[in-house]
XYZ file of C-alpha atoms in Angstrom:
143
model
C -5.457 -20.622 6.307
C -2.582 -18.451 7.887
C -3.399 -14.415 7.657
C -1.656 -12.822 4.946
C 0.730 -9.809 6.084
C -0.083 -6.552 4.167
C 2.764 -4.092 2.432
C 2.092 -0.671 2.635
C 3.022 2.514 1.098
C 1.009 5.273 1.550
C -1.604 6.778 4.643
C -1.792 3.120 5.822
C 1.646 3.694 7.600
C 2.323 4.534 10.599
C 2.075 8.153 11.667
C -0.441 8.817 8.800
C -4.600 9.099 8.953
C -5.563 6.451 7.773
C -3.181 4.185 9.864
C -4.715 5.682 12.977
C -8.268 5.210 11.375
C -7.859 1.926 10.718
C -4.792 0.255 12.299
C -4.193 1.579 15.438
C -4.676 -0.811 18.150
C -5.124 -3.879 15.852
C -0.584 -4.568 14.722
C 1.032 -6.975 16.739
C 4.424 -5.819 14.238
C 5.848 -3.185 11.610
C 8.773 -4.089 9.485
C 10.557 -1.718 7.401
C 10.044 -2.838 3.779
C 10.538 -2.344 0.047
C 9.009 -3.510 -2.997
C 10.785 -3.639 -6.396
C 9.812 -3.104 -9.957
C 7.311 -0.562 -9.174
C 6.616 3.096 -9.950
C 5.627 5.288 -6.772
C 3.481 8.434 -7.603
C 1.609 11.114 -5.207
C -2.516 11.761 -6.785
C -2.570 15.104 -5.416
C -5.862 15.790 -6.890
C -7.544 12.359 -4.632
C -4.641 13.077 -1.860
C -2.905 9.901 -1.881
C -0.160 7.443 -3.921
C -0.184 4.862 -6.245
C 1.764 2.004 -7.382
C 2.080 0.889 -10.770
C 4.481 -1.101 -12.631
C 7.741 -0.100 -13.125
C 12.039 -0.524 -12.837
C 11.941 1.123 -9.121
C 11.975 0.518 -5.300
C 9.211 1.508 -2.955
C 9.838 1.874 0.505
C 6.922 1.627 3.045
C 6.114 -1.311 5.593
C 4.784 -4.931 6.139
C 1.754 -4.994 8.915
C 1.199 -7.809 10.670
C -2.299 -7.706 11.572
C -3.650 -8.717 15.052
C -5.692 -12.408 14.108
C -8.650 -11.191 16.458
C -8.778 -8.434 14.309
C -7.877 -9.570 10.531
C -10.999 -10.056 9.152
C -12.412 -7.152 9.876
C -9.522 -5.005 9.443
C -8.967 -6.706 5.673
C -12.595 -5.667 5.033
C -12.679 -2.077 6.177
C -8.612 -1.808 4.142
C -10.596 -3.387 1.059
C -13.073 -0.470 1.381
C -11.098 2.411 1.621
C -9.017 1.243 -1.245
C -11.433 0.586 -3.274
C -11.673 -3.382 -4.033
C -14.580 -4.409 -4.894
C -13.104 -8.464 -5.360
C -10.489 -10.473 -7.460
C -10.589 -9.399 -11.225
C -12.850 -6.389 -11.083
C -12.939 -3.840 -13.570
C -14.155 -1.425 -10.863
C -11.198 -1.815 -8.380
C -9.856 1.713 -7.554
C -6.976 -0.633 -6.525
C -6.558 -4.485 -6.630
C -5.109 -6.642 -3.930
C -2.448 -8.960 -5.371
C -0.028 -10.746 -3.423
C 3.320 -9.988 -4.314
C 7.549 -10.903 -3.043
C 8.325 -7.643 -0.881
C 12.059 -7.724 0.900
C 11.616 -7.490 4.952
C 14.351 -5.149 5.579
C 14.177 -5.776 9.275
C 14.915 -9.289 8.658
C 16.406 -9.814 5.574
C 13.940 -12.175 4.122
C 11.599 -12.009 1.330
C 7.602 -12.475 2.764
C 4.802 -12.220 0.614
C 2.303 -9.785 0.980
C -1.340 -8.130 0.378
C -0.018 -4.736 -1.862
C -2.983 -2.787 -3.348
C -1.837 -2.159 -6.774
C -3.022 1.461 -8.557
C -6.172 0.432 -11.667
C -4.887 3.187 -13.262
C -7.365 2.761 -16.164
C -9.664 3.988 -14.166
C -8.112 7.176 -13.502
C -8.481 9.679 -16.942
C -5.964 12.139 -14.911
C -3.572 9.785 -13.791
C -1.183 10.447 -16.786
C -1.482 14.459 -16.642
C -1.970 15.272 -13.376
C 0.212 12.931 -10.713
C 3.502 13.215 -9.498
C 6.158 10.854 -10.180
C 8.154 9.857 -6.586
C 11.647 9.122 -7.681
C 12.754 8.442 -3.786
C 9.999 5.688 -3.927
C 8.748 6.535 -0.690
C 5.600 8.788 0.186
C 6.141 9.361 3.535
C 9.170 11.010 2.874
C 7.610 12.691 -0.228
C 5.038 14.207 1.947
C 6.483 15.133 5.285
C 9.215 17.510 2.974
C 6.156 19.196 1.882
């Protein structure tokens, strides 16, 4: 089965912690992205975004994983995002695989995007931030 690429959004890309925690060293590529009919919103109480539903575009990249290192990288991603497998009511976020436009090459790819349970989240609704830009990195480095 051929690896799946993975869209991200948040401190998975480049230049952020969790990137150099858990991606450095293992990315063959990085292609600017964006993902439509989504919400983008900064949890500033847990520190990172979130992704929900929604009539927007969010801007982040598609990682191309090293294959000597996919399995293991999937794992530790799954981990830190909080996916516990398919379907579960548990999932901090769930990994679905959705159309996200590869701005580098004008194509549409389909990718890994963790997805914001926000049902699990009582402060979601009071206390996050809505990102109209639709990009975090932004959002954060004009902090």
């Amino acid at each position: 089965m051929k690896n799946i690429n993975v869209f991200v959004y948040g401190s998975l890309r480049d230049g952020f912690f969790n990137y150099e925690k858990y991606l450095a060293g293992k990315v063959l590529e990085k292609k600017t992205a964006k993902l439509e009919n989504m919400r983008l919103y900064h949890m500033p109480y847990k520190g990172y975004p979130a992704i929900i539903s929604g009539e927007d575009i969010v801007n982040g990249e598609i990682i191309v994983i090293d294959p000597n290192f996919y399995e293991e990288t999937i794992k530790a991603m799954d981990e830190m995002e909080g996916f516990k497998g398919k379907d579960n009511p548990e999932n901090e976020y769930d990994k679905i695989i959705l159309e996200v436009k590869n701005i580098s090459y004008n194509e549409i790819e389909k990718c890994f995007v963790y997805f914001y349970n926000k049902n699990n989240d009582q402060r979601f609704e009071k206390e996050s931030i809505y990102i109209q830009s639709g990009d975090w990195k932004k959002y954060m480095l004009s902090k």
